[in-house]
PDB file of C-alpha atoms in Angstrom:
ATOM      1  CA  MET A 150     212.177 117.844 137.575  1.00  0.00           C
ATOM      2  CA  SER A 151     209.296 120.191 138.413  1.00  0.00           C
ATOM      3  CA  LYS A 152     206.829 121.217 135.755  1.00  0.00           C
ATOM      4  CA  LEU A 153     208.095 123.926 133.398  1.00  0.00           C
ATOM      5  CA  LEU A 154     206.058 127.107 133.070  1.00  0.00           C
ATOM      6  CA  GLY A 155     206.146 130.242 131.006  1.00  0.00           C
ATOM      7  CA  LEU A 156     204.517 133.654 131.522  1.00  0.00           C
ATOM      8  CA  TYR A 157     204.505 136.340 128.894  1.00  0.00           C
ATOM      9  CA  VAL A 158     203.184 139.673 127.638  1.00  0.00           C
ATOM     10  CA  ASP A 159     203.898 140.872 124.117  1.00  0.00           C
ATOM     11  CA  HIS A 160     202.981 143.625 121.665  1.00  0.00           C
ATOM     12  CA  GLU A 161     199.880 141.748 120.520  1.00  0.00           C
ATOM     13  CA  MET A 162     198.441 142.098 124.046  1.00  0.00           C
ATOM     14  CA  THR A 163     199.172 145.806 124.553  1.00  0.00           C
ATOM     15  CA  SER A 164     200.558 148.696 122.517  1.00  0.00           C
ATOM     16  CA  PRO A 165     204.110 148.270 121.107  1.00  0.00           C
ATOM     17  CA  PHE A 166     205.265 151.483 122.799  1.00  0.00           C
ATOM     18  CA  ALA A 167     203.884 150.457 126.200  1.00  0.00           C
ATOM     19  CA  MET A 168     205.542 147.076 125.739  1.00  0.00           C
ATOM     20  CA  ALA A 169     208.880 148.712 124.940  1.00  0.00           C
ATOM     21  CA  GLN A 170     208.688 150.876 128.065  1.00  0.00           C
ATOM     22  CA  HIS A 171     207.887 147.892 130.273  1.00  0.00           C
ATOM     23  CA  SER A 172     210.632 145.774 128.725  1.00  0.00           C
ATOM     24  CA  ALA A 173     213.224 148.489 129.419  1.00  0.00           C
ATOM     25  CA  LYS A 174     212.210 148.528 133.103  1.00  0.00           C
ATOM     26  CA  ILE A 175     212.412 144.747 133.526  1.00  0.00           C
ATOM     27  CA  LYS A 176     215.593 144.038 131.558  1.00  0.00           C
ATOM     28  CA  PRO A 177     218.006 144.956 134.421  1.00  0.00           C
ATOM     29  CA  ILE A 178     216.813 142.051 136.599  1.00  0.00           C
ATOM     30  CA  ALA A 179     217.819 139.394 134.032  1.00  0.00           C
ATOM     31  CA  HIS A 180     220.922 138.326 135.978  1.00  0.00           C
ATOM     32  CA  ASP A 181     219.015 137.973 139.249  1.00  0.00           C
ATOM     33  CA  LEU A 182     216.363 135.811 137.594  1.00  0.00           C
ATOM     34  CA  ALA A 183     218.996 133.706 135.844  1.00  0.00           C
ATOM     35  CA  ARG A 184     220.569 132.853 139.191  1.00  0.00           C
ATOM     36  CA  SER A 185     217.193 131.365 140.137  1.00  0.00           C
ATOM     37  CA  GLY A 186     217.109 129.303 136.946  1.00  0.00           C
ATOM     38  CA  ILE A 187     214.629 131.621 135.195  1.00  0.00           C
ATOM     39  CA  LEU A 188     215.035 132.641 131.573  1.00  0.00           C
ATOM     40  CA  LEU A 189     214.007 136.267 131.006  1.00  0.00           C
ATOM     41  CA  VAL A 190     213.298 137.270 127.414  1.00  0.00           C
ATOM     42  CA  THR A 191     213.066 141.046 127.061  1.00  0.00           C
ATOM     43  CA  THR A 192     212.936 142.545 123.600  1.00  0.00           C
ATOM     44  CA  CYS A 193     211.316 145.780 122.534  1.00  0.00           C
ATOM     45  CA  LEU A 194     208.056 143.875 122.003  1.00  0.00           C
ATOM     46  CA  ARG A 195     207.919 141.251 124.735  1.00  0.00           C
ATOM     47  CA  VAL A 196     208.625 140.326 128.330  1.00  0.00           C
ATOM     48  CA  GLU A 197     208.624 136.585 128.944  1.00  0.00           C
ATOM     49  CA  VAL A 198     209.875 134.326 131.731  1.00  0.00           C
ATOM     50  CA  TYR A 199     210.420 130.560 131.648  1.00  0.00           C
ATOM     51  CA  GLY A 200     211.540 128.099 134.279  1.00  0.00           C
ATOM     52  CA  GLU A 201     210.486 125.478 136.780  1.00  0.00           C
ATOM     53  CA  GLU A 202     207.219 126.041 138.602  1.00  0.00           C
ATOM     54  CA  PRO A 203     208.672 126.680 142.109  1.00  0.00           C
ATOM     55  CA  ALA A 204     210.979 129.394 140.764  1.00  0.00           C
ATOM     56  CA  LEU A 205     208.122 131.176 138.997  1.00  0.00           C
ATOM     57  CA  ARG A 206     205.799 131.312 141.983  1.00  0.00           C
ATOM     58  CA  ASN A 207     204.772 134.857 142.910  1.00  0.00           C
ATOM     59  CA  ILE A 208     206.856 136.353 140.116  1.00  0.00           C
ATOM     60  CA  ASP A 209     203.882 138.151 138.565  1.00  0.00           C
ATOM     61  CA  ASN A 210     204.211 141.224 140.788  1.00  0.00           C
ATOM     62  CA  THR A 211     207.921 141.527 140.022  1.00  0.00           C
ATOM     63  CA  VAL A 212     207.889 141.081 136.246  1.00  0.00           C
ATOM     64  CA  PHE A 213     204.289 141.873 135.293  1.00  0.00           C
ATOM     65  CA  PRO A 214     203.014 144.482 137.774  1.00  0.00           C
ATOM     66  CA  GLY A 215     199.624 145.729 136.663  1.00  0.00           C
ATOM     67  CA  LEU A 216     199.684 143.615 133.489  1.00  0.00           C
ATOM     68  CA  SER A 217     197.597 140.620 132.551  1.00  0.00           C
ATOM     69  CA  CYS A 218     199.991 137.949 131.290  1.00  0.00           C
ATOM     70  CA  GLU A 219     199.405 134.677 129.472  1.00  0.00           C
ATOM     71  CA  SER A 220     200.750 131.376 130.793  1.00  0.00           C
ATOM     72  CA  ILE A 221     202.087 128.352 128.998  1.00  0.00           C
ATOM     73  CA  GLU A 222     202.817 124.940 130.509  1.00  0.00           C
ATOM     74  CA  GLY A 223     204.986 121.976 129.645  1.00  0.00           C
ATOM     75  CA  THR A 224     208.185 121.356 127.749  1.00  0.00           C
ATOM     76  CA  ASP A 225     206.544 120.841 124.347  1.00  0.00           C
ATOM     77  CA  ALA A 226     204.453 124.008 124.435  1.00  0.00           C
ATOM     78  CA  ILE A 227     207.335 126.141 125.683  1.00  0.00           C
ATOM     79  CA  ALA A 228     209.714 124.772 123.044  1.00  0.00           C
ATOM     80  CA  GLN A 229     207.114 125.509 120.360  1.00  0.00           C
ATOM     81  CA  ARG A 230     206.667 129.116 121.452  1.00  0.00           C
ATOM     82  CA  LEU A 231     210.380 129.821 121.812  1.00  0.00           C
ATOM     83  CA  ALA A 232     211.063 128.286 118.393  1.00  0.00           C
ATOM     84  CA  GLU A 233     208.298 130.377 116.844  1.00  0.00           C
ATOM     85  CA  ILE A 234     209.757 133.501 118.448  1.00  0.00           C
ATOM     86  CA  ALA A 235     213.228 132.595 117.131  1.00  0.00           C
ATOM     87  CA  SER A 236     211.787 132.187 113.625  1.00  0.00           C
ATOM     88  CA  GLY A 237     210.276 135.679 113.636  1.00  0.00           C
ATOM     89  CA  ALA A 238     206.705 134.362 113.727  1.00  0.00           C
ATOM     90  CA  HIS A 239     205.774 136.598 116.678  1.00  0.00           C
ATOM     91  CA  SER A 240     207.762 139.691 115.708  1.00  0.00           C
ATOM     92  CA  GLN A 241     206.112 142.960 114.754  1.00  0.00           C
ATOM     93  CA  ILE A 242     208.090 142.693 111.515  1.00  0.00           C
ATOM     94  CA  LEU A 243     207.334 139.092 110.591  1.00  0.00           C
ATOM     95  CA  GLY A 244     210.450 137.167 109.607  1.00  0.00           C
ATOM     96  CA  GLU A 245     212.938 139.708 110.966  1.00  0.00           C
ATOM     97  CA  ASN A 246     216.342 138.197 111.530  1.00  0.00           C
ATOM     98  CA  TYR A 247     217.518 139.771 114.797  1.00  0.00           C
ATOM     99  CA  ILE A 248     215.231 138.050 117.267  1.00  0.00           C
ATOM    100  CA  SER A 249     216.989 134.677 117.287  1.00  0.00           C
ATOM    101  CA  ASP A 250     220.264 136.379 118.231  1.00  0.00           C
ATOM    102  CA  GLN A 251     218.462 138.225 121.028  1.00  0.00           C
ATOM    103  CA  LEU A 252     217.149 134.914 122.342  1.00  0.00           C
ATOM    104  CA  ALA A 253     220.591 133.331 122.107  1.00  0.00           C
ATOM    105  CA  LYS A 254     222.035 136.231 124.093  1.00  0.00           C
ATOM    106  CA  ALA A 255     219.302 135.887 126.733  1.00  0.00           C
ATOM    107  CA  ILE A 256     220.090 132.239 127.480  1.00  0.00           C
ATOM    108  CA  GLU A 257     223.806 132.976 127.935  1.00  0.00           C
ATOM    109  CA  LEU A 258     222.995 134.157 131.459  1.00  0.00           C
ATOM    110  CA  LEU A 259     221.670 130.726 132.472  1.00  0.00           C
ATOM    111  CA  ASP A 260     223.482 127.729 133.867  1.00  0.00           C
ATOM    112  CA  PRO A 261     223.741 125.402 130.828  1.00  0.00           C
ATOM    113  CA  ASN A 262     222.667 122.500 133.025  1.00  0.00           C
ATOM    114  CA  VAL A 263     219.206 123.832 133.876  1.00  0.00           C
ATOM    115  CA  PRO A 264     216.412 122.297 131.777  1.00  0.00           C
ATOM    116  CA  ILE A 265     215.124 125.591 130.352  1.00  0.00           C
ATOM    117  CA  PHE A 266     218.554 126.355 128.883  1.00  0.00           C
ATOM    118  CA  GLN A 267     218.605 123.078 126.960  1.00  0.00           C
ATOM    119  CA  ILE A 268     215.027 123.523 125.761  1.00  0.00           C
ATOM    120  CA  ALA A 269     215.637 127.102 124.663  1.00  0.00           C
ATOM    121  CA  ARG A 270     218.875 126.192 122.866  1.00  0.00           C
ATOM    122  CA  LEU A 271     217.060 123.471 120.892  1.00  0.00           C
ATOM    123  CA  ALA A 272     214.135 125.813 120.169  1.00  0.00           C
ATOM    124  CA  ILE A 273     216.425 128.527 118.793  1.00  0.00           C
ATOM    125  CA  ASP A 274     218.158 126.079 116.452  1.00  0.00           C
ATOM    126  CA  ILE A 275     214.856 124.647 115.222  1.00  0.00           C
ATOM    127  CA  GLY A 276     213.267 128.086 114.806  1.00  0.00           C
ATOM    128  CA  ARG A 277     216.206 129.276 112.709  1.00  0.00           C
ATOM    129  CA  ALA A 278     216.189 126.137 110.563  1.00  0.00           C
ATOM    130  CA  SER A 279     212.427 126.260 109.968  1.00  0.00           C
ATOM    131  CA  ARG A 280     212.686 129.927 109.040  1.00  0.00           C
ATOM    132  CA  GLU A 281     215.221 129.049 106.365  1.00  0.00           C
ATOM    133  CA  ARG A 282     213.287 126.041 105.047  1.00  0.00           C
ATOM    134  CA  GLN A 283     210.048 127.973 104.757  1.00  0.00           C
ATOM    135  CA  ARG A 284     211.808 131.098 103.479  1.00  0.00           C
ATOM    136  CA  PHE A 285     210.141 133.081 106.201  1.00  0.00           C
ATOM    137  CA  THR A 286     212.400 136.070 105.620  1.00  0.00           C
ATOM    138  CA  ALA A 287     211.201 139.646 105.936  1.00  0.00           C
ATOM    139  CA  PRO A 288     211.190 141.406 102.560  1.00  0.00           C
ATOM    140  CA  PHE A 289     211.050 144.685 104.510  1.00  0.00           C
ATOM    141  CA  ASN A 290     213.533 144.079 107.291  1.00  0.00           C
ATOM    142  CA  TYR A 291     215.043 147.004 109.211  1.00  0.00           C
ATOM    143  CA  ASP A 292     217.805 147.491 106.650  1.00  0.00           C
ATOM    144  CA  GLN A 293     215.398 147.520 103.697  1.00  0.00           C
ATOM    145  CA  ILE A 294     213.033 149.937 105.415  1.00  0.00           C
ATOM    146  CA  VAL A 295     215.945 152.273 106.116  1.00  0.00           C
ATOM    147  CA  ARG A 296     217.068 151.998 102.481  1.00  0.00           C
ATOM    148  CA  ASP A 297     213.605 152.854 101.198  1.00  0.00           C
ATOM    149  CA  ILE A 298     213.267 155.853 103.504  1.00  0.00           C
ATOM    150  CA  MET A 299     216.667 157.084 102.320  1.00  0.00           C
ATOM    151  CA  ALA A 300     215.718 156.559  98.680  1.00  0.00           C
ATOM    152  CA  ASP A 301     212.611 158.669  99.199  1.00  0.00           C
ATOM    153  CA  ARG A 302     214.755 161.516 100.559  1.00  0.00           C
ATOM    154  CA  PHE A 303     217.307 161.381  97.715  1.00  0.00           C
ATOM    155  CA  GLN A 304     215.533 161.340  94.379  1.00  0.00           C
ATOM    156  CA  ASN A 305     216.495 162.411  90.860  1.00  0.00           C
ATOM    157  CA  ALA A 306     219.997 160.907  91.180  1.00  0.00           C
ATOM    158  CA  GLU A 307     220.923 163.241  94.054  1.00  0.00           C
ATOM    159  CA  LEU A 308     223.922 161.808  95.904  1.00  0.00           C
ATOM    160  CA  PRO A 309     223.909 161.636  99.711  1.00  0.00           C
ATOM    161  CA  ASP A 310     226.897 162.794 101.739  1.00  0.00           C
ATOM    162  CA  ARG A 311     227.568 160.929 105.011  1.00  0.00           C
ATOM    163  CA  LEU A 312     225.701 158.243 106.910  1.00  0.00           C
ATOM    164  CA  TYR A 313     225.890 158.602 110.685  1.00  0.00           C
ATOM    165  CA  MET A 314     225.096 155.390 112.585  1.00  0.00           C
ATOM    166  CA  ILE A 315     224.488 156.222 116.240  1.00  0.00           C
ATOM    167  CA  GLY A 316     225.018 153.041 118.214  1.00  0.00           C
ATOM    168  CA  ALA A 317     227.558 150.254 117.890  1.00  0.00           C
ATOM    169  CA  GLY A 318     225.384 147.391 119.123  1.00  0.00           C
ATOM    170  CA  MET A 319     224.105 144.418 117.169  1.00  0.00           C
ATOM    171  CA  LEU A 320     221.517 146.350 115.159  1.00  0.00           C
ATOM    172  CA  GLY A 321     223.862 149.176 114.202  1.00  0.00           C
ATOM    173  CA  ARG A 322     226.666 146.835 113.157  1.00  0.00           C
ATOM    174  CA  GLU A 323     224.337 144.595 111.151  1.00  0.00           C
ATOM    175  CA  LEU A 324     222.806 147.564 109.361  1.00  0.00           C
ATOM    176  CA  ILE A 325     226.240 148.700 108.236  1.00  0.00           C
ATOM    177  CA  ARG A 326     227.228 145.187 107.174  1.00  0.00           C
ATOM    178  CA  SER A 327     224.027 144.989 105.125  1.00  0.00           C
ATOM    179  CA  GLY A 328     225.303 147.852 102.981  1.00  0.00           C
ATOM    180  CA  VAL A 329     222.897 150.645 103.911  1.00  0.00           C
ATOM    181  CA  GLY A 330     225.769 153.105 103.554  1.00  0.00           C
ATOM    182  CA  GLU A 331     226.819 152.100 100.039  1.00  0.00           C
ATOM    183  CA  ARG A 332     225.391 155.219  98.366  1.00  0.00           C
ATOM    184  CA  PHE A 333     227.074 157.547 100.830  1.00  0.00           C
ATOM    185  CA  ARG A 334     230.436 159.246 100.474  1.00  0.00           C
ATOM    186  CA  SER A 335     231.398 157.879 103.878  1.00  0.00           C
ATOM    187  CA  THR A 336     229.971 156.148 106.941  1.00  0.00           C
ATOM    188  CA  VAL A 337     230.518 157.233 110.536  1.00  0.00           C
ATOM    189  CA  ILE A 338     229.722 155.192 113.636  1.00  0.00           C
ATOM    190  CA  VAL A 339     228.974 157.453 116.565  1.00  0.00           C
ATOM    191  CA  THR A 340     230.018 155.861 119.854  1.00  0.00           C
ATOM    192  CA  ARG A 341     230.942 156.940 123.363  1.00  0.00           C
ATOM    193  CA  ASN A 342     233.815 154.450 123.460  1.00  0.00           C
ATOM    194  CA  PRO A 343     235.784 154.433 120.172  1.00  0.00           C
ATOM    195  CA  LYS A 344     238.658 152.434 121.682  1.00  0.00           C
ATOM    196  CA  ASN A 345     236.495 149.418 122.512  1.00  0.00           C
ATOM    197  CA  LEU A 346     234.666 149.626 119.207  1.00  0.00           C
ATOM    198  CA  ARG A 347     237.911 149.585 117.208  1.00  0.00           C
ATOM    199  CA  LYS A 348     238.708 146.189 118.725  1.00  0.00           C
ATOM    200  CA  ARG A 349     235.295 144.822 117.781  1.00  0.00           C
ATOM    201  CA  LEU A 350     235.625 146.126 114.228  1.00  0.00           C
ATOM    202  CA  ARG A 351     239.005 144.564 113.486  1.00  0.00           C
ATOM    203  CA  PRO A 352     237.430 141.681 111.524  1.00  0.00           C
ATOM    204  CA  TRP A 353     235.721 144.254 109.260  1.00  0.00           C
ATOM    205  CA  THR A 354     238.548 144.372 106.778  1.00  0.00           C
ATOM    206  CA  ASP A 355     236.111 144.901 103.893  1.00  0.00           C
ATOM    207  CA  ILE A 356     234.122 147.796 105.371  1.00  0.00           C
ATOM    208  CA  ASP A 357     235.494 151.313 105.735  1.00  0.00           C
ATOM    209  CA  VAL A 358     233.964 153.292 108.596  1.00  0.00           C
ATOM    210  CA  ALA A 359     235.102 156.234 110.679  1.00  0.00           C
ATOM    211  CA  LEU A 360     234.506 156.497 114.422  1.00  0.00           C
ATOM    212  CA  MET A 361     233.339 159.640 116.151  1.00  0.00           C
ATOM    213  CA  ARG A 362     232.242 160.634 119.620  1.00  0.00           C
ATOM    214  CA  PRO A 363     228.722 162.119 119.954  1.00  0.00           C
ATOM    215  CA  ALA A 364     229.970 165.606 120.821  1.00  0.00           C
ATOM    216  CA  GLU A 365     232.163 165.657 117.697  1.00  0.00           C
ATOM    217  CA  ILE A 366     229.304 165.625 115.207  1.00  0.00           C
ATOM    218  CA  GLY A 367     227.469 168.720 114.049  1.00  0.00           C
ATOM    219  CA  HIS A 368     230.317 171.186 113.654  1.00  0.00           C
ATOM    220  CA  ALA A 369     228.839 172.106 110.270  1.00  0.00           C
ATOM    221  CA  ARG A 370     225.482 171.714 108.569  1.00  0.00           C
ATOM    222  CA  GLU A 371     225.194 168.579 106.427  1.00  0.00           C
ATOM    223  CA  PRO A 372     221.838 168.771 104.621  1.00  0.00           C
ATOM    224  CA  ARG A 373     222.696 165.764 102.443  1.00  0.00           C
ATOM    225  CA  SER A 374     223.614 163.467 105.322  1.00  0.00           C
ATOM    226  CA  VAL A 375     221.396 160.911 107.074  1.00  0.00           C
ATOM    227  CA  VAL A 376     221.403 159.852 110.727  1.00  0.00           C
ATOM    228  CA  VAL A 377     220.241 156.403 111.866  1.00  0.00           C
ATOM    229  CA  ILE A 378     219.782 155.923 115.606  1.00  0.00           C
ATOM    230  CA  ALA A 379     220.238 152.256 116.531  1.00  0.00           C
ATOM    231  CA  THR A 380     220.795 152.278 120.261  1.00  0.00           C
ATOM    232  CA  ALA A 381     218.633 151.928 123.337  1.00  0.00           C
ATOM    233  CA  ASP A 382     221.400 152.837 125.792  1.00  0.00           C
ATOM    234  CA  VAL A 383     220.655 156.534 126.189  1.00  0.00           C
ATOM    235  CA  ASN A 384     220.610 158.412 129.486  1.00  0.00           C
ATOM    236  CA  ASP A 385     219.525 162.026 129.940  1.00  0.00           C
ATOM    237  CA  GLU A 386     223.044 163.399 129.469  1.00  0.00           C
ATOM    238  CA  TYR A 387     223.631 161.440 126.256  1.00  0.00           C
ATOM    239  CA  GLN A 388     220.201 162.433 124.961  1.00  0.00           C
ATOM    240  CA  ALA A 389     221.003 166.122 125.440  1.00  0.00           C
ATOM    241  CA  ILE A 390     224.363 165.754 123.674  1.00  0.00           C
ATOM    242  CA  LEU A 391     222.756 163.982 120.712  1.00  0.00           C
ATOM    243  CA  GLN A 392     219.936 166.491 120.493  1.00  0.00           C
ATOM    244  CA  ASN A 393     222.293 169.463 120.367  1.00  0.00           C
ATOM    245  CA  ALA A 394     224.604 167.766 117.857  1.00  0.00           C
ATOM    246  CA  LEU A 395     221.765 166.840 115.496  1.00  0.00           C
ATOM    247  CA  LEU A 396     220.237 170.310 115.655  1.00  0.00           C
ATOM    248  CA  ARG A 397     223.617 171.674 114.562  1.00  0.00           C
ATOM    249  CA  LEU A 398     224.088 169.004 111.895  1.00  0.00           C
ATOM    250  CA  GLU A 399     220.645 169.506 110.287  1.00  0.00           C
ATOM    251  CA  PRO A 400     220.744 166.222 108.328  1.00  0.00           C
ATOM    252  CA  ARG A 401     218.324 165.386 105.538  1.00  0.00           C
ATOM    253  CA  THR A 402     216.543 162.912 107.784  1.00  0.00           C
ATOM    254  CA  ILE A 403     216.890 161.067 111.095  1.00  0.00           C
ATOM    255  CA  VAL A 404     215.627 157.477 111.291  1.00  0.00           C
ATOM    256  CA  ASP A 405     215.247 156.378 114.910  1.00  0.00           C
ATOM    257  CA  LEU A 406     215.079 152.591 115.300  1.00  0.00           C
ATOM    258  CA  SER A 407     215.014 152.725 119.105  1.00  0.00           C
ATOM    259  CA  SER A 408     212.027 151.015 120.696  1.00  0.00           C
ATOM    260  CA  ILE A 409     211.727 154.093 122.910  1.00  0.00           C
ATOM    261  CA  PRO A 410     212.537 157.050 120.626  1.00  0.00           C
ATOM    262  CA  VAL A 411     215.666 158.876 121.723  1.00  0.00           C
ATOM    263  CA  LEU A 412     214.302 162.295 120.788  1.00  0.00           C
ATOM    264  CA  SER A 413     210.848 163.813 120.565  1.00  0.00           C
ATOM    265  CA  LYS A 414     209.114 165.628 117.752  1.00  0.00           C
ATOM    266  CA  SER A 415     209.139 168.818 119.796  1.00  0.00           C
ATOM    267  CA  THR A 416     212.890 168.753 120.497  1.00  0.00           C
ATOM    268  CA  VAL A 417     213.957 168.160 116.889  1.00  0.00           C
ATOM    269  CA  GLY A 418     211.861 171.069 115.646  1.00  0.00           C
ATOM    270  CA  ARG A 419     211.657 171.166 111.873  1.00  0.00           C
ATOM    271  CA  LEU A 420     214.079 168.276 111.304  1.00  0.00           C
ATOM    272  CA  ASP A 421     212.700 165.259 109.433  1.00  0.00           C
ATOM    273  CA  TYR A 422     212.506 162.647 112.199  1.00  0.00           C
ATOM    274  CA  VAL A 423     211.088 159.171 111.546  1.00  0.00           C
ATOM    275  CA  THR A 424     210.499 156.645 114.330  1.00  0.00           C
ATOM    276  CA  MET A 425     209.220 153.063 114.253  1.00  0.00           C
ATOM    277  CA  TYR A 426     205.848 154.360 115.432  1.00  0.00           C
ATOM    278  CA  ASP A 427     205.305 156.794 112.566  1.00  0.00           C
ATOM    279  CA  GLU A 428     202.888 156.063 109.742  1.00  0.00           C
ATOM    280  CA  GLU A 429     205.681 155.908 107.154  1.00  0.00           C
ATOM    281  CA  PHE A 430     207.493 153.135 109.042  1.00  0.00           C
ATOM    282  CA  LEU A 431     204.284 151.285 109.884  1.00  0.00           C
ATOM    283  CA  ARG A 432     203.317 151.165 106.201  1.00  0.00           C
ATOM    284  CA  PHE A 433     206.477 149.196 105.446  1.00  0.00           C
ATOM    285  CA  ILE A 434     205.718 146.803 108.297  1.00  0.00           C
ATOM    286  CA  ALA A 435     202.194 146.291 106.965  1.00  0.00           C
ATOM    287  CA  GLN A 436     203.519 145.524 103.475  1.00  0.00           C
ATOM    288  CA  ASN A 437     206.020 143.078 104.916  1.00  0.00           C
ATOM    289  CA  ASN A 438     203.477 141.242 107.034  1.00  0.00           C
ATOM    290  CA  LYS A 439     200.945 141.050 104.217  1.00  0.00           C
ATOM    291  CA  GLN A 440     203.498 139.103 102.167  1.00  0.00           C
ATOM    292  CA  LEU A 441     204.565 136.746 104.966  1.00  0.00           C
ATOM    293  CA  ALA A 442     201.300 136.108 106.819  1.00  0.00           C
ATOM    294  CA  PRO A 443     200.192 133.306 104.423  1.00  0.00           C
ATOM    295  CA  LYS A 444     203.378 131.391 105.311  1.00  0.00           C
ATOM    296  CA  LEU A 445     202.738 131.430 109.066  1.00  0.00           C
ATOM    297  CA  PRO A 446     200.725 128.163 109.269  1.00  0.00           C
ATOM    298  CA  LEU A 447     203.352 126.250 107.293  1.00  0.00           C
ATOM    299  CA  LEU A 448     206.149 127.686 109.415  1.00  0.00           C
ATOM    300  CA  CYS A 449     204.475 126.742 112.699  1.00  0.00           C
ATOM    301  CA  SER A 450     203.663 123.255 111.401  1.00  0.00           C
ATOM    302  CA  ASP A 451     207.273 122.795 110.322  1.00  0.00           C
ATOM    303  CA  ILE A 452     208.476 123.790 113.791  1.00  0.00           C
ATOM    304  CA  LYS A 453     206.018 121.449 115.478  1.00  0.00           C
ATOM    305  CA  ALA A 454     207.010 118.494 113.292  1.00  0.00           C
ATOM    306  CA  THR A 455     210.725 119.147 113.793  1.00  0.00           C
ATOM    307  CA  LEU A 456     210.321 119.363 117.563  1.00  0.00           C
ATOM    308  CA  ARG A 457     208.346 116.108 117.534  1.00  0.00           C
ATOM    309  CA  THR A 458     211.095 114.370 115.567  1.00  0.00           C
ATOM    310  CA  ALA A 459     213.744 115.692 117.956  1.00  0.00           C
ATOM    311  CA  LYS A 460     211.723 114.429 120.922  1.00  0.00           C
ATOM    312  CA  ASN A 461     211.287 110.959 119.379  1.00  0.00           C
ATOM    313  CA  ASN A 462     215.010 110.796 118.682  1.00  0.00           C
ATOM    314  CA  ARG A 463     215.794 111.570 122.316  1.00  0.00           C
ATOM    315  CA  ILE A 464     213.382 108.876 123.478  1.00  0.00           C
ATOM    316  CA  GLU A 465     214.941 106.294 121.155  1.00  0.00           C
ATOM    317  CA  LYS A 466     218.446 107.094 122.377  1.00  0.00           C
ATOM    318  CA  ALA A 467     217.302 106.779 125.990  1.00  0.00           C
ATOM    319  CA  THR A 468     215.843 103.294 125.483  1.00  0.00           C
TER     320      THR A 468
END
């Protein structure tokens, strides 16, 4: 087996917004890279590639044009980094719980027999387990931040009306399952394909949600409703439809969790529009990270020790 290498750029090396833009551009080539045995990890805050040295030769200009990337060599070092990523140690919101699922989804494109698949699978499992052991769990995860923003908009026992969740992907579904809509009279998932979503929601026997197409919202003003945007799959046509619908709806607030905001401050006019790059959202992230930062050394040490034990076990079985 050739030497394993990794190359990466993340939000700690450039601005989070610039990282999100670059990630969106690179994500479509994941299948092509996977056919060459290369693992591509693209989240809103990182672009990383891992594989055998011959496959990664001259990949810089394809994946990192104009960017200065870091490199990492060897099975042990790569497993450590991937496990730390899976644990939330390198997330903008330390301890957030979505990243390990994103990693797991990324490796699905690979042939399970290639070495990087096996290393990444082990790293994800160890990162998740270490996160639980060290209780490295974000006190201000996405759902809690959304709750707190909503609570600020509805004070003095004022009751909200409807929660509109735009996007039926992992983040949107998990936010609803976390109970962010409990205070609302009803919850609506806005999707372009209600038929497919109904099939995916069949196991949700305990959660009552309505489905609506984007063009169907905003037939009347709803000043006590809240809109959460949790999708990155927005083309120009969809953006225009959403913009017009939300301007008609005039909700109490719009919380946009997209790494690249779907709307702009100028297009929403006087509507209350909060993105992940606004000071209000960043304050929650800072509070979260202040609480979890002291646990980082213990978490990374736990991961390292667990990986070492796993390696020793493999060696013993082989002899």
